[in-house]
C-alpha positions as a printed NumPy array, in Angstrom:
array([[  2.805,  -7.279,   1.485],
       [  1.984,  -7.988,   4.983],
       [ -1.015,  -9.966,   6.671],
       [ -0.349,  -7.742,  10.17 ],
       [ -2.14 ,  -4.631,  10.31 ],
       [ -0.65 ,  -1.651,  12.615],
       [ -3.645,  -0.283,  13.931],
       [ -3.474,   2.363,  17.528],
       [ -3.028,  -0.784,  19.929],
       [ -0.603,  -2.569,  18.381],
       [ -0.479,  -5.267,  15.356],
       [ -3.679,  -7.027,  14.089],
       [ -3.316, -10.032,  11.781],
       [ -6.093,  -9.001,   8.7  ],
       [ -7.368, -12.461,   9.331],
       [ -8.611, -11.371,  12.902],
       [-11.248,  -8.837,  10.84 ],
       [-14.241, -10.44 ,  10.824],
       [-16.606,  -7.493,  10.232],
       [-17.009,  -4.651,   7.659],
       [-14.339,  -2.033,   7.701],
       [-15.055,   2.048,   7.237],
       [-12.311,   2.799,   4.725],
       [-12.386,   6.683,   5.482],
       [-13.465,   8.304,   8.426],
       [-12.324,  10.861,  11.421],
       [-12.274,  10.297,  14.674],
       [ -9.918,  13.827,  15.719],
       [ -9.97 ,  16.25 ,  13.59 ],
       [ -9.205,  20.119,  13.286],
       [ -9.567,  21.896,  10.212],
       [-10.217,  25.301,  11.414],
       [ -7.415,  26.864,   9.739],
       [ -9.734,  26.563,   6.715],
       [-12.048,  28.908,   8.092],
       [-14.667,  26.851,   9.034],
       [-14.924,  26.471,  12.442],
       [-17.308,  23.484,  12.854],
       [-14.295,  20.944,  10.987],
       [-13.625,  19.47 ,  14.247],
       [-13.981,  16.534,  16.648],
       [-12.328,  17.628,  19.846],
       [-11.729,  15.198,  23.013],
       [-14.906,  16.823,  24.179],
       [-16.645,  14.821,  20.941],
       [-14.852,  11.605,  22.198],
       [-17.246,  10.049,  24.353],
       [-20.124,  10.241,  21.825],
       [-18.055,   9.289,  18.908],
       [-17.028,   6.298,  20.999],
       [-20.868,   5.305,  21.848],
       [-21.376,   5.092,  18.132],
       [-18.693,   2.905,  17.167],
       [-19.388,   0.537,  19.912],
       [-23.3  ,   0.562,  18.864],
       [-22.079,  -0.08 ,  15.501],
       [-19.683,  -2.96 ,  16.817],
       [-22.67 ,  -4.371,  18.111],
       [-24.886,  -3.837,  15.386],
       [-23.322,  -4.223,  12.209],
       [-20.435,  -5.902,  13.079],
       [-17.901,  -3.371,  12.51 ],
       [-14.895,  -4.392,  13.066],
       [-12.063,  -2.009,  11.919],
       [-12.197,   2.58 ,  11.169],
       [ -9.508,   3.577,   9.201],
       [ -8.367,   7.132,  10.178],
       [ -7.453,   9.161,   7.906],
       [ -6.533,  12.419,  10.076],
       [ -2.86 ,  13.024,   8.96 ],
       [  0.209,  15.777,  10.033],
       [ -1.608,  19.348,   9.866],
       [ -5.628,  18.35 ,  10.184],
       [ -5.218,  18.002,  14.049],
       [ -4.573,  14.151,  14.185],
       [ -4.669,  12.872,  17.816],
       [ -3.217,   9.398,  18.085],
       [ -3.473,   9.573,  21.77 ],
       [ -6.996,   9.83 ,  21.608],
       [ -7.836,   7.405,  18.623],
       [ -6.029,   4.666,  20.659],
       [ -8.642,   5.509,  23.729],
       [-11.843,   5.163,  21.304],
       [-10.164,   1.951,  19.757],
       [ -9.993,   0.198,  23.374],
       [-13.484,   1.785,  24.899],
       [-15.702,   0.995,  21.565],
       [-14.03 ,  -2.643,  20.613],
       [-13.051,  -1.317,  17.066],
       [ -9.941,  -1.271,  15.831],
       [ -8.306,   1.563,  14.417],
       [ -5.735,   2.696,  11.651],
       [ -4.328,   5.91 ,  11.969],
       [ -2.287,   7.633,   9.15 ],
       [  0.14 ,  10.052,   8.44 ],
       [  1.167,  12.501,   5.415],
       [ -0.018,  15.725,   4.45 ],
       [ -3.348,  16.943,   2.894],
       [ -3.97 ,  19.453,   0.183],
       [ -1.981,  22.352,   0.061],
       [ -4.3  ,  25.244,   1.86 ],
       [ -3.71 ,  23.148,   4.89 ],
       [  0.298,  22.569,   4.034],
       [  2.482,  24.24 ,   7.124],
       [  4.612,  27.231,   5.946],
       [  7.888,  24.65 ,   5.945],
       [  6.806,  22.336,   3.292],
       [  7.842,  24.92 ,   1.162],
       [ 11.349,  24.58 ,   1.325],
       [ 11.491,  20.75 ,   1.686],
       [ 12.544,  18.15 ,  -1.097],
       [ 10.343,  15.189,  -1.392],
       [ 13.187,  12.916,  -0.126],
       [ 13.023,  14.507,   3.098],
       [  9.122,  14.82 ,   3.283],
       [  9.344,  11.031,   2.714],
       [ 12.305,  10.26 ,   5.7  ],
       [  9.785,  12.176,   8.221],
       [  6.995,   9.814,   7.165],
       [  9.179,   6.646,   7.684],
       [ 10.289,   7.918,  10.979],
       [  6.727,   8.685,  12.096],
       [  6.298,   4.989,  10.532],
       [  8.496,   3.055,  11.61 ],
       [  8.721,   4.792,  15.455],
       [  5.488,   6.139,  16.152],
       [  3.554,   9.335,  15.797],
       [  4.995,  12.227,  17.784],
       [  6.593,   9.971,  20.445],
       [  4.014,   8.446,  21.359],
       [  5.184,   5.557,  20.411],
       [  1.589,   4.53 ,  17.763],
       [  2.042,   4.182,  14.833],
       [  0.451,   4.802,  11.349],
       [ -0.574,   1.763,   9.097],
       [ -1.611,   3.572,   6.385],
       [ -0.456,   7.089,   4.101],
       [ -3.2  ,   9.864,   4.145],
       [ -4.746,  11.203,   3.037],
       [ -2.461,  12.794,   0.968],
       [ -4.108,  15.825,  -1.174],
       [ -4.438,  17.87 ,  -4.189],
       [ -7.2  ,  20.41 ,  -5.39 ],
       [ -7.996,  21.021,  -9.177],
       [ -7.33 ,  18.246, -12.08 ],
       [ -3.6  ,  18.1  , -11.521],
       [ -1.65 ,  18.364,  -8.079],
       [  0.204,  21.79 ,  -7.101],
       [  3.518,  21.725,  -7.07 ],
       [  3.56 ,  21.607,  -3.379],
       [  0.941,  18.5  ,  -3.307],
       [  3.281,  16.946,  -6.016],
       [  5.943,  16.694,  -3.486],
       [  3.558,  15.733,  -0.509],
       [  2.081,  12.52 ,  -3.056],
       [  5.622,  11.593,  -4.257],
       [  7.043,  12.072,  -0.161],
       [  3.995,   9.551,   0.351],
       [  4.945,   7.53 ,  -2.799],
       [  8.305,   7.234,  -1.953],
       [  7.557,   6.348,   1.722],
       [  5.127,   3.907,   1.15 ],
       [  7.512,   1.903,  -1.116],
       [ 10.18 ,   2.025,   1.768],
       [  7.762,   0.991,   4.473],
       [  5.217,  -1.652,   2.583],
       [  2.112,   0.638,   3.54 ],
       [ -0.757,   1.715,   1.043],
       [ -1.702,   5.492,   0.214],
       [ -5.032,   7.06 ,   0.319],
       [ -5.471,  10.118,  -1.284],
       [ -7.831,  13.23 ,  -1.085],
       [ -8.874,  14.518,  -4.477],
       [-11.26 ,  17.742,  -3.767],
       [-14.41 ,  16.862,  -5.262],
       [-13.478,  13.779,  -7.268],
       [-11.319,  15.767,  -9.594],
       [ -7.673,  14.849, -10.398],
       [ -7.348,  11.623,  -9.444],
       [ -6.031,  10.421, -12.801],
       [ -2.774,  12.921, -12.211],
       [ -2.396,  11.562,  -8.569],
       [ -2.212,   8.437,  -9.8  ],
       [  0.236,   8.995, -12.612],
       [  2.386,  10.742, -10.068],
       [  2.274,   7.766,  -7.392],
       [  3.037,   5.251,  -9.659],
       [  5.852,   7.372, -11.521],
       [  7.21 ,   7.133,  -7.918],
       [  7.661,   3.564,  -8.169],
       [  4.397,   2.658,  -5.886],
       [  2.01 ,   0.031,  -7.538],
       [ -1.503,   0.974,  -8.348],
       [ -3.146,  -1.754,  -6.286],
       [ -1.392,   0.625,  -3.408],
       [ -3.681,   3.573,  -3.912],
       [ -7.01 ,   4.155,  -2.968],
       [ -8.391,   7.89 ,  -5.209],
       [-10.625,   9.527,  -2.619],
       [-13.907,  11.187,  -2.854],
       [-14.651,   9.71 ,  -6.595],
       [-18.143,   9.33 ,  -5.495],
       [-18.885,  13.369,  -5.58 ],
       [-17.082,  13.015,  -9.417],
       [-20.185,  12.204, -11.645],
       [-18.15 ,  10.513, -14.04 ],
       [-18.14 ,   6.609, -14.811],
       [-15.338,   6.542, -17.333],
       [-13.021,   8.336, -15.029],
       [-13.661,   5.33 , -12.613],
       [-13.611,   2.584, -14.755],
       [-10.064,   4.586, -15.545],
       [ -8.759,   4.379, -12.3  ],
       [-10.263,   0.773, -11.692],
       [ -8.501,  -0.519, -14.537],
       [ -5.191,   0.72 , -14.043],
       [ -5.718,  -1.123, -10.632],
       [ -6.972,   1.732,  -7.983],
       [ -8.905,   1.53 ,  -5.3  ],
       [-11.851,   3.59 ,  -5.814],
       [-13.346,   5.561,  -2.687],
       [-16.601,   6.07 ,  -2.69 ],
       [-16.331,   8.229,   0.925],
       [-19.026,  10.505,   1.177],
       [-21.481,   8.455,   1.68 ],
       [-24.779,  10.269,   3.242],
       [-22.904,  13.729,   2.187],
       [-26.212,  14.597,   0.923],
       [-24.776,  18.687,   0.649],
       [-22.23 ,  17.43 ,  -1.788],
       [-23.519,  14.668,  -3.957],
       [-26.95 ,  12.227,  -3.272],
       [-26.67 ,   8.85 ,  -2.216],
       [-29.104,   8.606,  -5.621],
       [-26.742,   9.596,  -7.816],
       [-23.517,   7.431,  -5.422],
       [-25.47 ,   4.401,  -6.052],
       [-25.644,   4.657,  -9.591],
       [-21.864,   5.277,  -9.734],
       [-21.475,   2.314,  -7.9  ],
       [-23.824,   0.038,  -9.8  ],
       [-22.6  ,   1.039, -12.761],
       [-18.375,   0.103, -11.528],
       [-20.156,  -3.015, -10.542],
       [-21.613,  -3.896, -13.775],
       [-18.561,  -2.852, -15.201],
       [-17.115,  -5.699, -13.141],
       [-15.007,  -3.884, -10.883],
       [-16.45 ,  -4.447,  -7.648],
       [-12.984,  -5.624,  -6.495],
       [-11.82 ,  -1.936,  -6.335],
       [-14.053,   0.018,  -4.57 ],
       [-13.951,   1.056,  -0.955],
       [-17.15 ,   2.474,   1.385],
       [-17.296,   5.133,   3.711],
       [-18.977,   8.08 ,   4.834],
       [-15.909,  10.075,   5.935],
       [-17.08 ,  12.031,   9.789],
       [-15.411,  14.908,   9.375],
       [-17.134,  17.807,  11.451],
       [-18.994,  17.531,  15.159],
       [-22.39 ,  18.012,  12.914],
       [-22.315,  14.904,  11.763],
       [-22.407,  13.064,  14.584],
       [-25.502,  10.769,  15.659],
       [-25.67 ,  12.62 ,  19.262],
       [-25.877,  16.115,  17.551],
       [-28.384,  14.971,  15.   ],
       [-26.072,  14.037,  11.984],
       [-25.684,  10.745,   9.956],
       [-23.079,   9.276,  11.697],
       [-20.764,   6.889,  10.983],
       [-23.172,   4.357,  10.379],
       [-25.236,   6.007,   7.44 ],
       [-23.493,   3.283,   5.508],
       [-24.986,   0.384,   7.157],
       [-28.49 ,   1.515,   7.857],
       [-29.175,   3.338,   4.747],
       [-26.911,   3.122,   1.865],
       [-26.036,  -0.704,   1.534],
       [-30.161,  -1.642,   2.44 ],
       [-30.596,   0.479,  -1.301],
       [-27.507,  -1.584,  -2.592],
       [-29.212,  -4.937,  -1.283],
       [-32.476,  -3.865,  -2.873],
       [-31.031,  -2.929,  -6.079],
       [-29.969,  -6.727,  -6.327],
       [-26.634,  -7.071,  -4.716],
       [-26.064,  -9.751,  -2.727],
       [-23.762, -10.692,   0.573],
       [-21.346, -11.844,  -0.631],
       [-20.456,  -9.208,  -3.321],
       [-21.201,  -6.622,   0.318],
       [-18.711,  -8.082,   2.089],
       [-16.022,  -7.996,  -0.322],
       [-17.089,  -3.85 ,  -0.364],
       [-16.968,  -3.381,   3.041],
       [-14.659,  -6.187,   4.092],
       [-12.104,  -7.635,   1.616],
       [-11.532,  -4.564,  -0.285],
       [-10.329,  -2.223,   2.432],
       [ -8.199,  -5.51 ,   4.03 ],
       [ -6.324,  -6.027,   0.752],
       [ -5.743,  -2.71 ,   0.163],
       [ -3.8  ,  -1.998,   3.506],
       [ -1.985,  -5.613,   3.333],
       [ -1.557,  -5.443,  -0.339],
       [ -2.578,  -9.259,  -0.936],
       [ -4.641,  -8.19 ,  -3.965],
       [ -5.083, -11.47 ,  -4.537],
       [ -6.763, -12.524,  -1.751],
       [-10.003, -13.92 ,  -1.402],
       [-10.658, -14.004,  -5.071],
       [ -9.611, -10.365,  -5.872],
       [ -7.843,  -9.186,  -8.861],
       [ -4.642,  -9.536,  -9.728],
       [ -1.728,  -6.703,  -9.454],
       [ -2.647,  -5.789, -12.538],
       [ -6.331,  -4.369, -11.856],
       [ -9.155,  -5.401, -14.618],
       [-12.5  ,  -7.567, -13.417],
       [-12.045, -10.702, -11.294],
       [-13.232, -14.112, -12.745],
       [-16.55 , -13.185, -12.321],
       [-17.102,  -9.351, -13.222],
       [-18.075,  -9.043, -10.139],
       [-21.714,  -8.313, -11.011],
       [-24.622,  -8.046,  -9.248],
       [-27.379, -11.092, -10.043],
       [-29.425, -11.127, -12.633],
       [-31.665,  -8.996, -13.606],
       [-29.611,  -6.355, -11.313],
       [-29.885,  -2.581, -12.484],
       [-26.707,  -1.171, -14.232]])
């Protein structure tokens, strides 16, 4: 557990985040190897992308991005660390590896012990040499309802590095599915649940998977928010009222997860800050209040990357709904 968060330029005590925090999002990004060739955010993207963040600094309040661009999606630390001093918002970079069509050839041949030392070198000396370095695992990946044997490796590497090094894991699951098995592996790796945030579980249109995960003591990222091509915000806020009423508020995480140029305010997309303009007004109007918003966009992601679960009236280690449920008033829908 630590209160200092590594972000691009250098430690941040958690206590030093006064705004909300996007949980999930890109800032460099190249995915092209999955044949689809607009995946990216190039440094020709980075002026725009910093224009946004800095309007949403000044907006909303945002405060902190964490990055989830890891080893083999084109992460540029470099670059992150420029948009973190030119927009005002801190950043979070990662490392890891994602699912396994984007796995380089090597990974083949390479024990999960040794996938884990390269992650606490990158960890523990920087990214590349450049010297920045990752405060969070991710996202790690699998496809289907149980990892590949390859992505079994990558999550345990991630597991096992994360218990060395004191940092959380966030994890891609492709399309909300298997996040049960990526748990089970993680924490068969020795890494507590309260560690782990499941991505994506808001395209997974299933409640009792979540209240699943949310129990055991996972994070549960809702990521895609304004991803209107994969799932409706319609059907993401019912998921998320219904984890609420379940009283496990305390586990969920909000983002919107930029991951292609399209998306980008400046070339007509949602932008980062669909979250704060359109999804939470629809949360507020459904009956949830500030406090209960900030502990979504604020708290959560904070003790999830310092592992204080208990702070600020969370949950304990253990998972299960805080004193209060964590409900929405009354009168609230489900």
């Amino acid at each position: 557990m630590n209160d200092l968060l590594q972000t691009v330029t250098g430690p941040l005590p958690a206590s030093a985040v006064r705004g909300p925090v996007l949980a999930h999002e890109h800032l460099a990004l190249d995915l092209t190897r999955g044949a689809d060739s607009a995946a990216t955010l190039t440094p020709g993207h980075r002026a725009a992308i910093t224009e946004e963040l800095a309007s949403l600094r000044g907006e909303f309040g945002l405060s902190l991005l964490i990055e989830l661009t890891c080893r083999g999606m084109g992460r540029d630390v470099a670059g992150m660390a420029r948009i973190a001093a030119d927009s005002g918002v801190a950043v979070v970079a990662a490392t890891g590896w994602y699912y396994e069509p984007f796995h380089p050839a090597e990974l083949s041949r390479t024990s999960a012990e040794r996938l884990a030392r390269t992650l606490v070198g990158e960890i523990e000396r920087g990214c590349g040499g450049s010297g920045i370095r990752p405060g969070v695992i991710g996202e790690v990946g699998s496809h289907g309802d149980r990892p590949s044997e390859p992505e079994a490796r990558t999550l345990t590497a991630a597991a096992l590095a994360a218990t060395h090094t004191g940092l959380s894991v966030a994890t891609h699951a492709q399309f909300g599915r298997g996040g049960l098995a990526q748990l089970e592996l993680l924490t068969a790796a020795g890494l507590p649940p309260h560690r782990v945030s499941i991505g994506h579980q808001d395209l997974l249109d299933d409640p009792a998977v979540h209240r699943e995960l949310a129990a055991a003591g996972a994070y549960i990222a809702f990521d895609t928010v304004g991803k209107e091509s994969y799932q409706s915000d319609r059907v993401r806020l019912r998921l998320l009222l219904a984890l609420v009423e379940s009283g496990y508020a305390d586990r969920v995480l909000l983002s919107c997860d930029v991951s292609r140029h399209g998306y980008l305010v400046s070339e007509g997309g949602m932008g980062y800050g669909h979250l704060f303009r359109s999804f939470l007004p629809r949360l507020r109007a459904a009956g949830v209040d500030e406090d209960l918003i900030d502990g979504l966009t604020r708290r959560n992601p904070l003790r999830f990357l310092t592992g204080r679960d208990t702070a600020d009236g969370g949950p304990s280690a253990e998972g299960g709904p805080s004193a209060d449920g964590g409900r929405p008033p009354e009168g609230a829908p489900a």
